[in-house]
Every structure is written in structure tokens, then in C-alpha cells.
Amino acid sequence: MSDGTSSGTPLTRFVERFQHLFQNLFRGNGRPSRLHPAAVWSEASSTALQALAPGWRAVRGYWLKYAWPVISVVSILGWSVLAAAILLWITGQAFGWQEATAAAIAAFTMFVIAVAFILGRSAYGVVLDLARTRVAVGDSAVGSIAVSNTSARPLLPAALELPVGGTTAVFHLPRMKPGQVHEDLFTIPTARRAVIVVGPVRSVRADPLHLLRRQVLWTEPEDLFVHPRTVALAGSAAGFIRDLEGMPTTDLSSADVSFHALRDYVPGDDRRHIHWKTTARTNKLMVRQFEETRRAHLAISLSINTDEYSSETEFEMAISVAASIGRQAIREQRELDVLTQKGPLRCETGRNMLDDMTRIVGTPMRRTAVDLARTLADTVPNASVVFFVVGSNVTATQLRSAAASVPPGVRSLAVRVEAGAAPTRSNIADLTVLTLGDLADLAIVLRKAAA
């Protein structure tokens, strides 16, 4: 029985789709219908692609497995020499030019000799070790490569390549006896926030003319996270989230930790909250009533719209500000949410947050800090303290609009980074605006906000 769905081989599905398309060309009376040519062509193209997809995947798999490893060995110069040899051979045979034929034979001979240089396989044991896979901007990132000869015969001098981001480091290996270990140390620059891919370590075999170049991978690539620079909010700045808490809630609850008052028992109340001493004195059931306590929940709105920053230095400072405040919130075991125009960041641990901060890429975009503030208000409705981290190009009017999206009772602060500016505090309605010119002054402006 047919359940109305196409099944079977790709060829069967292709035939069924073609029959369906052909039937749509005619009405029940046999007259052709007025189908738009573009619709017919789109239907036919999608049907053909579905039929050819399995075959294309098989061809692509064979190409990547067998053909590409061979073709990729030939360099651009090698392909040029091979093409010139073929052209010279055809020319020599067609016009009887012995010089062209001789040049073609010489080119082919060089190509054959180059093959001998890349044959064989060295027996290396390679260990790539990064001392730390997570460092801050400006910290030293050191690694080592330990290479051992695992064969039973000596190995000739060779070279190993180590890709580090967009550059490649070359390590020269001496002649190594069986079992001998050679180790090299290297340092990775960490002047910029980035995720640097280190590796894989590869050995290269090439002929003197570099017509052929064969690579053998010995390790897996590793990611080095260069986290944004942060400052510790220690001393009087520690606990600033608690100091910045908004007004306590006046909502009453029947189950919390802050005792408020006693009231008459209502059917359905939890009997564990009955206050028996007062009940005995008043001769009627009395239950405890509690005042809801609000746990500090910090939300950070970090704008990554580069149009709102006057320089890259400002943008990096804004990321460092958000990372520093977020780290302090996690240390104080507060709930934390960090949001950008491209979505939320992971905040389960300080490492996750800093990893996501490292991956941030600023771009010009239509969504501004005001749009992000509105999204934050919808995404984190239970926040008690909200930080807007913005650039110097954000105006006071925009900050006022951003603050208007914050629910009443939530303490809102804006950290406006402006390279070289003096640390100041100002107010726009209920919004506290902190101007920051240097990351080292972050603790100062936070103390001013909590005062």
C-alpha cells in the first residue's frame, strides 16, 4: 500500500517527480495549463538535483579520498612546468622542432626526479605541548615541540612546519639517531584578543626546485584563547553588585527566608508555617508571612556595533569592561547574563564567558545599543542590576532611550568608554552614566556608582 509519500531509489523518485510535473502541465480536459516557465524550470531543477545528489556525494568522496591527495602534492610551479612540457612536446612533434622536443624531455625528467624526493615516510613521534591554552592579552604564551625518532635507523636532517594563526614557524631537525629526542621551544605573540589555531605540526618533503611538495601531519590543531584584558575589582570595589542593588521588593510570599509578619490562616496554607505560640495565645490559627528576597541578578548589554566606537581601542576596552564586571559577578556567585547584538554569551563559568568574549567580532550593523537594551529587557526580565557597555559615539538621547526599556525598580548603569577621558559619573534621569577612559580606572568609577 502506498502512504502518499515517495520512496524507493533516487531514480524512482526522479521518475515520480517528472510524472507529477508532466501531469501538472495539463488540466483534466487535456488542455495545457498556463504555468510560468520559471516555475517549471525551478521544479525540474530541484528534481534533477535530488536525483543527482547521491551520485555527486559519491564522486566528491572519491575525489577527496584518492585524487586530491595526489593532485595537491604538485605545486603551482610544478603544474606550470608540466603544462610547458606538454605544450613543448606537442609543438615539437607537430612542427618537427627538435629543440622543443628536447626541452619537453628535460622538463619531464625534472618532474620524474622530483618524485624521488617526496617518496618514503619518516618515522617521527611528535608531541605539541602548549603550556597554557588560555592567556590574557599581553601574557606570555609558550609552547614546545618534542620530536623523537621512532624508527630503527637514523633520520636525515629535515624541517617541521607549525602554523600559528596566519603565520608558519619552521623548525629544523638535525640528524637523529634511533630513539633520539629533539625539543624546540617557541613563543606566541599575544598582543591582540584572538583565538589562535596552533598546528597541526607537519613535516614537508620537497625537491630542490619545489615542483612537488608533500606534507605529513603529525598532530591535531589546538586552540589558544587570548582572552581580553581584565582588571580585578578587589578591595572596596568587591561586592559592588550588592552595593548597587535596587530598592528591595515589597512583594509578600508564604515561603521565603525573610520573616515579615503574622496573618490569619487561610485554607491551603502550608501547615509548617503555622506559628503555634501565637495560635495558642489568640486561640486561632496564625501563619508566618515572608517578604520576598531578591537575589542579585546582573545583566550586561555589550554593544558590538563598531559604528558606536571611535576606534578599535575603545571597542577592545568595552569588551574588557564587560569581561571584568562579569568575572566579578561570577566570583560573587551572582546570576549573570551577557547579551550582544549577535545573541547571548555563555556565563556558566568564568572560562566560558571569557572564551565567548574572545570570539566576539565587531561589525557595523543597523542594530544599535538601544535595540540591544530592548532585547535585554525582554530576555532577562528578572534582572536586578543592568549595565549598558557602549562606545563614545552613543549619545545621551540614545542612553535615555536605552534606560527607558528597563523595568521600574531595576538599577541601571551605563559604562561609556572614551579613550583618554577622565573617570566621571553623571545621571540621566534614573540612569547612572559612568565615563571610562582607561581600564585601570574601572574600580574607581564603580566605587563612585556605589557611593
Short mmCIF file of C-alpha atoms in Angstrom, two decimals:
data_model
loop_
_atom_site.label_atom_id
_atom_site.label_comp_id
_atom_site.label_asym_id
_atom_site.label_seq_id
_atom_site.Cartn_x
_atom_site.Cartn_y
_atom_site.Cartn_z
CA MET A 1 0.00 0.00 0.00
CA SER A 2 1.16 3.50 -0.73
CA ASP A 3 1.05 6.05 2.07
CA GLY A 4 1.26 9.03 -0.29
CA THR A 5 5.00 9.58 0.14
CA SER A 6 7.69 8.91 -2.40
CA SER A 7 10.01 6.03 -1.63
CA GLY A 8 12.49 3.81 -3.36
CA THR A 9 15.71 4.63 -5.17
CA PRO A 10 16.68 8.15 -6.25
CA LEU A 11 15.90 7.18 -9.86
CA THR A 12 12.39 6.10 -8.86
CA ARG A 13 11.81 9.36 -7.02
CA PHE A 14 13.10 11.29 -10.04
CA VAL A 15 10.64 9.48 -12.35
CA GLU A 16 7.75 10.13 -9.96
CA ARG A 17 8.58 13.83 -9.71
CA PHE A 18 8.85 14.08 -13.50
CA GLN A 19 5.47 12.40 -13.97
CA HIS A 20 3.95 14.77 -11.41
CA LEU A 21 5.42 17.75 -13.24
CA PHE A 22 4.14 16.44 -16.62
CA GLN A 23 0.65 15.93 -15.25
CA ASN A 24 0.58 19.49 -13.94
CA LEU A 25 1.10 20.74 -17.46
CA PHE A 26 -2.39 19.57 -18.42
CA ARG A 27 -5.79 20.09 -16.94
CA GLY A 28 -8.39 17.36 -16.74
CA ASN A 29 -9.73 18.28 -20.20
CA GLY A 30 -6.35 17.68 -21.77
CA ARG A 31 -5.62 21.36 -22.49
CA PRO A 32 -2.26 22.72 -21.38
CA SER A 33 -2.31 24.88 -18.29
CA ARG A 34 -0.62 28.26 -18.13
CA LEU A 35 2.35 27.52 -15.94
CA HIS A 36 5.05 30.14 -15.64
CA PRO A 37 8.29 28.94 -17.32
CA ALA A 38 10.28 29.93 -14.24
CA ALA A 39 8.15 27.68 -12.03
CA VAL A 40 8.57 24.75 -14.44
CA TRP A 41 12.31 25.29 -14.60
CA SER A 42 12.57 25.56 -10.79
CA GLU A 43 10.63 22.33 -10.31
CA ALA A 44 12.69 20.50 -12.91
CA SER A 45 15.97 21.79 -11.44
CA SER A 46 15.11 20.75 -7.89
CA THR A 47 14.05 17.31 -9.10
CA ALA A 48 17.27 16.85 -11.06
CA LEU A 49 19.37 17.97 -8.09
CA GLN A 50 17.65 15.49 -5.80
CA ALA A 51 18.28 12.69 -8.28
CA LEU A 52 21.93 13.60 -8.83
CA ALA A 53 22.79 14.35 -5.19
CA PRO A 54 23.75 10.76 -4.17
CA GLY A 55 25.98 10.39 -7.21
CA TRP A 56 27.60 13.76 -6.58
CA ARG A 57 28.34 12.85 -2.96
CA ALA A 58 29.96 9.60 -4.06
CA VAL A 59 32.11 11.35 -6.68
CA ARG A 60 33.14 14.02 -4.18
CA GLY A 61 34.08 11.36 -1.62
CA TYR A 62 36.29 9.51 -4.11
CA TRP A 63 37.86 12.80 -5.21
CA LEU A 64 38.78 13.85 -1.67
CA LYS A 65 40.00 10.38 -0.73
CA TYR A 66 42.05 9.39 -3.77
CA ALA A 67 42.51 12.19 -6.32
CA TRP A 68 43.05 15.29 -4.18
CA PRO A 69 45.94 13.86 -2.05
CA VAL A 70 47.85 13.21 -5.29
CA ILE A 71 47.00 16.45 -7.06
CA SER A 72 47.71 18.64 -4.02
CA VAL A 73 51.32 17.43 -3.96
CA VAL A 74 52.09 19.32 -7.20
CA SER A 75 52.90 22.98 -6.60
CA ILE A 76 51.90 25.85 -8.87
CA LEU A 77 55.40 25.85 -10.33
CA GLY A 78 55.13 22.09 -10.86
CA TRP A 79 51.87 22.46 -12.78
CA SER A 80 53.44 25.21 -14.88
CA VAL A 81 56.45 23.02 -15.74
CA LEU A 82 54.19 20.08 -16.55
CA ALA A 83 51.96 22.20 -18.79
CA ALA A 84 55.01 23.68 -20.54
CA ALA A 85 56.43 20.20 -21.10
CA ILE A 86 53.21 19.00 -22.71
CA LEU A 87 52.97 22.12 -24.88
CA LEU A 88 56.61 21.83 -25.98
CA TRP A 89 56.17 18.15 -26.81
CA ILE A 90 53.09 18.82 -28.95
CA THR A 91 54.84 21.72 -30.67
CA GLY A 92 57.99 19.69 -31.33
CA GLN A 93 56.04 16.76 -32.77
CA ALA A 94 53.78 18.97 -34.88
CA PHE A 95 56.48 21.17 -36.42
CA GLY A 96 59.49 18.87 -36.12
CA TRP A 97 61.35 21.17 -33.74
CA GLN A 98 63.97 19.07 -32.02
CA GLU A 99 64.74 21.87 -29.56
CA ALA A 100 61.16 21.90 -28.30
CA THR A 101 61.14 18.12 -28.00
CA ALA A 102 64.43 18.17 -26.09
CA ALA A 103 63.10 20.84 -23.71
CA ALA A 104 59.95 18.76 -23.14
CA ILE A 105 62.03 15.68 -22.32
CA ALA A 106 64.16 17.73 -19.91
CA ALA A 107 61.06 19.09 -18.16
CA PHE A 108 59.59 15.58 -17.84
CA THR A 109 62.91 14.32 -16.48
CA MET A 110 62.97 17.03 -13.79
CA PHE A 111 59.43 16.09 -12.86
CA VAL A 112 60.34 12.40 -12.52
CA ILE A 113 63.42 13.23 -10.45
CA ALA A 114 61.25 15.42 -8.17
CA VAL A 115 59.04 12.40 -7.44
CA ALA A 116 62.02 10.58 -5.93
CA PHE A 117 62.48 13.36 -3.36
CA ILE A 118 58.98 13.03 -1.89
CA LEU A 119 58.76 9.24 -1.72
CA GLY A 120 59.12 7.44 1.58
CA ARG A 121 57.89 8.21 5.06
CA SER A 122 59.78 9.37 8.13
CA ALA A 123 59.02 7.74 11.45
CA TYR A 124 58.59 10.64 13.86
CA GLY A 125 56.92 10.82 17.22
CA VAL A 126 55.77 14.42 17.61
CA VAL A 127 54.27 15.97 20.75
CA LEU A 128 52.90 19.53 20.63
CA ASP A 129 52.53 20.99 24.12
CA LEU A 130 51.07 24.41 24.92
CA ALA A 131 51.90 25.36 28.49
CA ARG A 132 48.56 27.21 28.74
CA THR A 133 45.71 27.18 26.26
CA ARG A 134 44.14 30.33 27.77
CA VAL A 135 46.07 33.52 28.39
CA ALA A 136 45.17 37.20 28.65
CA VAL A 137 46.28 39.88 26.25
CA GLY A 138 49.92 40.68 26.95
CA ASP A 139 50.67 37.46 28.83
CA SER A 140 53.35 35.09 27.59
CA ALA A 141 52.17 32.05 25.62
CA VAL A 142 54.89 29.40 25.46
CA GLY A 143 54.83 26.02 23.81
CA SER A 144 57.18 23.21 22.87
CA ILE A 145 57.61 20.60 20.15
CA ALA A 146 59.25 17.30 21.12
CA VAL A 147 60.28 15.15 18.14
CA SER A 148 61.62 11.61 18.57
CA ASN A 149 62.98 9.12 16.05
CA THR A 150 60.77 6.05 16.39
CA SER A 151 62.44 4.08 13.60
CA ALA A 152 65.35 1.64 13.82
CA ARG A 153 67.56 3.70 11.51
CA PRO A 154 68.98 7.22 11.63
CA LEU A 155 66.93 10.01 10.07
CA LEU A 156 68.44 12.71 7.89
CA PRO A 157 68.05 16.40 8.75
CA ALA A 158 64.57 17.67 7.98
CA ALA A 159 62.21 20.55 8.65
CA LEU A 160 58.91 20.72 10.50
CA GLU A 161 56.32 23.43 9.98
CA LEU A 162 53.98 24.75 12.66
CA PRO A 163 51.12 27.01 11.53
CA VAL A 164 50.36 29.64 14.18
CA GLY A 165 47.33 31.65 13.15
CA GLY A 166 48.16 33.25 9.80
CA THR A 167 51.91 32.60 10.01
CA THR A 168 54.06 29.47 9.82
CA ALA A 169 57.06 28.71 12.00
CA VAL A 170 59.79 26.40 10.66
CA PHE A 171 61.81 24.11 12.95
CA HIS A 172 64.94 22.45 11.60
CA LEU A 173 65.65 18.94 12.81
CA PRO A 174 69.22 17.64 12.97
CA ARG A 175 70.31 14.14 12.02
CA MET A 176 68.63 11.95 14.62
CA LYS A 177 69.71 8.52 15.86
CA PRO A 178 67.09 5.86 16.69
CA GLY A 179 65.27 6.85 19.88
CA GLN A 180 66.81 10.33 19.97
CA VAL A 181 64.54 13.20 21.07
CA HIS A 182 64.86 16.79 19.87
CA GLU A 183 62.89 19.58 21.55
CA ASP A 184 62.25 23.17 20.49
CA LEU A 185 60.55 25.95 22.44
CA PHE A 186 58.52 28.74 20.86
CA THR A 187 56.65 31.85 21.98
CA ILE A 188 53.35 33.06 20.54
CA PRO A 189 52.64 36.81 20.47
CA THR A 190 49.52 37.77 22.45
CA ALA A 191 49.21 41.46 21.66
CA ARG A 192 45.61 41.11 20.44
CA ARG A 193 42.47 39.34 21.62
CA ALA A 194 42.00 36.32 19.37
CA VAL A 195 41.50 32.59 19.06
CA ILE A 196 44.79 31.37 17.55
CA VAL A 197 44.86 27.95 15.90
CA VAL A 198 48.22 26.34 16.64
CA GLY A 199 49.14 23.39 14.44
CA PRO A 200 48.95 20.82 13.16
CA VAL A 201 52.67 20.07 13.11
CA ARG A 202 53.63 18.86 9.66
CA SER A 203 56.77 17.56 8.01
CA VAL A 204 57.45 18.63 4.45
CA ARG A 205 59.23 16.74 1.72
CA ALA A 206 60.08 18.76 -1.40
CA ASP A 207 62.51 18.64 -4.29
CA PRO A 208 65.18 21.37 -4.67
CA LEU A 209 63.09 23.19 -7.29
CA HIS A 210 59.88 22.85 -5.24
CA LEU A 211 57.97 21.29 -8.12
CA LEU A 212 56.44 18.80 -5.68
CA ARG A 213 55.67 19.34 -2.02
CA ARG A 214 54.35 16.56 0.19
CA GLN A 215 53.08 17.23 3.70
CA VAL A 216 52.55 14.73 6.51
CA LEU A 217 50.52 15.82 9.54
CA TRP A 218 51.77 14.64 12.92
CA THR A 219 49.48 16.34 15.46
CA GLU A 220 46.00 17.79 15.75
CA PRO A 221 45.47 21.56 15.80
CA GLU A 222 44.96 23.23 19.17
CA ASP A 223 43.14 26.47 20.01
CA LEU A 224 44.91 29.13 22.01
CA PHE A 225 42.46 31.62 23.55
CA VAL A 226 43.90 35.08 24.08
CA HIS A 227 41.30 36.46 26.49
CA PRO A 228 40.54 40.17 26.76
CA ARG A 229 42.48 42.02 29.41
CA THR A 230 40.56 42.32 32.67
CA VAL A 231 41.11 44.09 35.98
CA ALA A 232 40.40 42.67 39.41
CA LEU A 233 37.69 44.57 41.27
CA ALA A 234 39.19 43.90 44.69
CA GLY A 235 39.15 45.87 47.91
CA SER A 236 36.40 48.44 48.21
CA ALA A 237 35.14 47.54 44.74
CA ALA A 238 34.48 43.94 45.73
CA GLY A 239 30.84 43.29 46.44
CA PHE A 240 29.85 46.26 44.30
CA ILE A 241 26.88 44.35 42.87
CA ARG A 242 25.43 44.06 46.35
CA ASP A 243 26.04 47.79 46.89
CA LEU A 244 24.35 48.62 43.59
CA GLU A 245 21.18 46.65 44.35
CA GLY A 246 17.96 48.49 43.69
CA MET A 247 15.12 49.03 46.15
CA PRO A 248 14.04 45.85 47.95
CA THR A 249 10.86 44.28 46.71
CA THR A 250 7.63 44.73 48.65
CA ASP A 251 6.06 41.51 47.35
CA LEU A 252 4.91 39.18 50.09
CA SER A 253 5.30 35.43 49.96
CA SER A 254 4.23 32.45 52.02
CA ALA A 255 7.63 30.75 51.66
CA ASP A 256 10.96 32.60 51.75
CA VAL A 257 13.81 33.35 54.14
CA SER A 258 12.94 36.88 55.29
CA PHE A 259 10.23 36.87 58.01
CA HIS A 260 7.80 39.77 57.71
CA ALA A 261 4.66 39.35 59.86
CA LEU A 262 1.86 37.02 61.01
CA ARG A 263 -1.57 36.69 59.44
CA ASP A 264 -4.68 34.56 59.81
CA TYR A 265 -4.57 31.04 58.46
CA VAL A 266 -6.22 30.54 55.06
CA PRO A 267 -7.19 27.07 53.84
CA GLY A 268 -4.41 25.85 51.60
CA ASP A 269 -1.55 27.46 53.56
CA ASP A 270 1.40 25.25 54.39
CA ARG A 271 0.92 23.99 57.96
CA ARG A 272 4.67 24.03 58.50
CA HIS A 273 4.44 27.84 58.67
CA ILE A 274 1.85 27.92 61.47
CA HIS A 275 3.12 29.95 64.43
CA TRP A 276 1.93 27.75 67.29
CA LYS A 277 2.75 30.12 70.17
CA THR A 278 0.65 32.93 68.70
CA THR A 279 -2.07 30.42 67.78
CA ALA A 280 -2.28 29.27 71.44
CA ARG A 281 -2.39 32.85 72.70
CA THR A 282 -5.05 34.11 70.23
CA ASN A 283 -6.97 30.85 70.04
CA LYS A 284 -6.94 30.97 66.21
CA LEU A 285 -4.53 29.66 63.62
CA MET A 286 -1.83 32.15 62.64
CA VAL A 287 0.79 31.60 59.91
CA ARG A 288 4.08 33.32 59.19
CA GLN A 289 4.22 35.71 56.24
CA PHE A 290 7.50 36.35 54.48
CA GLU A 291 8.94 39.18 52.41
CA GLU A 292 10.35 38.05 49.10
CA THR A 293 14.09 38.43 48.86
CA ARG A 294 15.60 39.19 45.50
CA ARG A 295 18.88 37.54 44.62
CA ALA A 296 21.23 39.83 42.70
CA HIS A 297 20.90 39.09 39.00
CA LEU A 298 23.31 41.03 36.83
CA ALA A 299 22.67 41.65 33.14
CA ILE A 300 25.29 43.16 30.82
CA SER A 301 24.38 44.67 27.47
CA LEU A 302 27.57 44.82 25.39
CA SER A 303 27.19 46.62 22.08
CA ILE A 304 29.39 45.18 19.30
CA ASN A 305 28.27 47.73 16.71
CA THR A 306 31.60 49.28 15.69
CA ASP A 307 29.82 52.39 14.41
CA GLU A 308 29.27 53.31 18.06
CA TYR A 309 33.01 53.31 18.81
CA SER A 310 35.51 55.89 17.60
CA SER A 311 38.42 53.44 17.46
CA GLU A 312 39.35 49.81 17.82
CA THR A 313 40.97 50.66 21.17
CA GLU A 314 37.59 51.79 22.51
CA PHE A 315 35.92 48.62 21.27
CA GLU A 316 38.51 46.39 22.95
CA MET A 317 38.19 48.43 26.16
CA ALA A 318 34.42 47.90 26.14
CA ILE A 319 34.92 44.13 25.89
CA SER A 320 37.43 44.27 28.75
CA VAL A 321 34.97 46.27 30.88
CA ALA A 322 32.17 43.75 30.32
CA ALA A 323 34.55 40.85 30.99
CA SER A 324 35.83 42.42 34.23
CA ILE A 325 32.34 43.08 35.58
CA GLY A 326 31.19 39.62 34.53
CA ARG A 327 34.14 37.92 36.24
CA GLN A 328 33.41 39.77 39.47
CA ALA A 329 29.75 38.75 39.31
CA ILE A 330 30.72 35.10 38.86
CA ARG A 331 33.18 35.34 41.76
CA GLU A 332 30.40 36.70 43.94
CA GLN A 333 28.25 33.77 42.78
CA ARG A 334 25.63 36.04 41.26
CA GLU A 335 23.39 35.15 38.38
CA LEU A 336 24.77 36.65 35.20
CA ASP A 337 23.57 37.25 31.65
CA VAL A 338 25.65 38.90 28.94
CA LEU A 339 23.97 39.85 25.69
CA THR A 340 25.27 41.27 22.40
CA GLN A 341 23.56 42.05 19.10
CA LYS A 342 24.52 38.56 17.93
CA GLY A 343 22.99 36.79 20.90
CA PRO A 344 23.76 35.76 24.48
CA LEU A 345 27.13 34.60 25.75
CA ARG A 346 27.72 31.55 27.92
CA CYS A 347 28.07 32.55 31.56
CA GLU A 348 28.10 29.23 33.44
CA THR A 349 31.76 29.75 34.40
CA GLY A 350 34.31 32.48 34.04
CA ARG A 351 36.19 30.42 31.45
CA ASN A 352 33.11 30.00 29.25
CA MET A 353 32.34 33.70 29.44
CA LEU A 354 35.90 34.74 28.57
CA ASP A 355 36.04 32.21 25.72
CA ASP A 356 32.91 33.71 24.19
CA MET A 357 34.27 37.22 24.80
CA THR A 358 37.37 36.21 22.85
CA ARG A 359 35.26 35.07 19.89
CA ILE A 360 33.42 38.40 19.61
CA VAL A 361 33.90 40.14 16.25
CA GLY A 362 32.68 43.71 15.99
CA THR A 363 30.97 44.78 12.79
CA PRO A 364 29.00 47.80 11.59
CA MET A 365 25.33 46.95 11.85
CA ARG A 366 21.88 48.51 11.90
CA ARG A 367 21.04 47.32 15.42
CA THR A 368 22.19 49.89 17.95
CA ALA A 369 22.70 49.85 21.70
CA VAL A 370 19.09 51.00 22.10
CA ASP A 371 17.80 47.97 20.19
CA LEU A 372 20.04 45.73 22.29
CA ALA A 373 18.68 47.27 25.51
CA ARG A 374 15.12 46.46 24.46
CA THR A 375 16.11 42.90 23.65
CA LEU A 376 17.81 42.61 27.03
CA ALA A 377 14.70 43.78 28.85
CA ASP A 378 12.68 41.03 27.13
CA THR A 379 15.34 38.34 27.51
CA VAL A 380 16.26 38.97 31.16
CA PRO A 381 13.09 40.34 32.80
CA ASN A 382 14.20 39.36 36.32
CA ALA A 383 17.49 41.30 36.33
CA SER A 384 18.16 43.49 39.37
CA VAL A 385 21.20 45.38 38.02
CA VAL A 386 21.72 46.22 34.33
CA PHE A 387 24.92 47.50 32.75
CA PHE A 388 24.97 49.10 29.29
CA VAL A 389 28.54 49.00 27.93
CA VAL A 390 28.74 51.36 24.95
CA GLY A 391 31.18 53.47 22.95
CA SER A 392 31.79 57.19 22.87
CA ASN A 393 29.62 57.67 19.76
CA VAL A 394 26.47 56.77 21.70
CA THR A 395 24.61 59.99 22.53
CA ALA A 396 22.81 60.97 25.72
CA THR A 397 19.48 60.70 23.88
CA GLN A 398 20.25 57.11 22.95
CA LEU A 399 21.25 56.30 26.52
CA ARG A 400 17.97 57.79 27.75
CA SER A 401 16.07 55.58 25.28
CA ALA A 402 18.02 52.53 26.41
CA ALA A 403 17.26 53.26 30.07
CA ALA A 404 13.55 53.67 29.28
CA SER A 405 13.37 49.98 28.36
CA VAL A 406 14.49 48.91 31.86
CA PRO A 407 11.59 47.93 34.14
CA PRO A 408 10.98 50.10 37.24
CA GLY A 409 12.92 49.08 40.35
CA VAL A 410 15.92 47.79 38.37
CA ARG A 411 19.18 49.65 38.92
CA SER A 412 20.61 50.62 35.53
CA LEU A 413 24.10 51.92 34.78
CA ALA A 414 25.85 52.80 31.53
CA VAL A 415 29.61 52.48 31.13
CA ARG A 416 30.60 54.77 28.27
CA VAL A 417 34.17 54.08 27.16
CA GLU A 418 36.09 57.01 25.71
CA ALA A 419 39.83 56.58 25.32
CA GLY A 420 41.75 59.13 27.40
CA ALA A 421 38.72 60.60 29.19
CA ALA A 422 38.77 61.25 32.92
CA PRO A 423 36.64 58.91 35.06
CA THR A 424 33.36 60.71 35.79
CA ARG A 425 29.83 59.98 36.94
CA SER A 426 26.64 61.68 35.77
CA ASN A 427 22.92 60.96 35.78
CA ILE A 428 20.33 60.89 33.02
CA ALA A 429 17.03 60.52 34.86
CA ASP A 430 17.36 57.18 36.74
CA LEU A 431 20.34 56.07 34.63
CA THR A 432 23.82 56.39 36.11
CA VAL A 433 26.36 57.13 33.36
CA LEU A 434 29.99 56.24 34.08
CA THR A 435 32.60 57.60 31.67
CA LEU A 436 35.76 55.50 31.50
CA GLY A 437 38.97 56.48 29.73
CA ASP A 438 41.27 53.72 30.98
CA LEU A 439 40.50 50.17 32.05
CA ALA A 440 42.57 50.68 35.20
CA ASP A 441 40.02 53.28 36.37
CA LEU A 442 37.11 50.79 36.32
CA ALA A 443 37.25 50.17 40.06
CA ILE A 444 37.21 53.94 40.67
CA VAL A 445 34.08 54.61 38.63
CA LEU A 446 32.31 51.60 40.18
CA ARG A 447 33.03 52.96 43.64
CA LYS A 448 31.55 56.27 42.53
CA ALA A 449 28.45 54.47 41.28
CA ALA A 450 28.00 52.56 44.54
CA ALA A 451 28.52 55.67 46.69
#
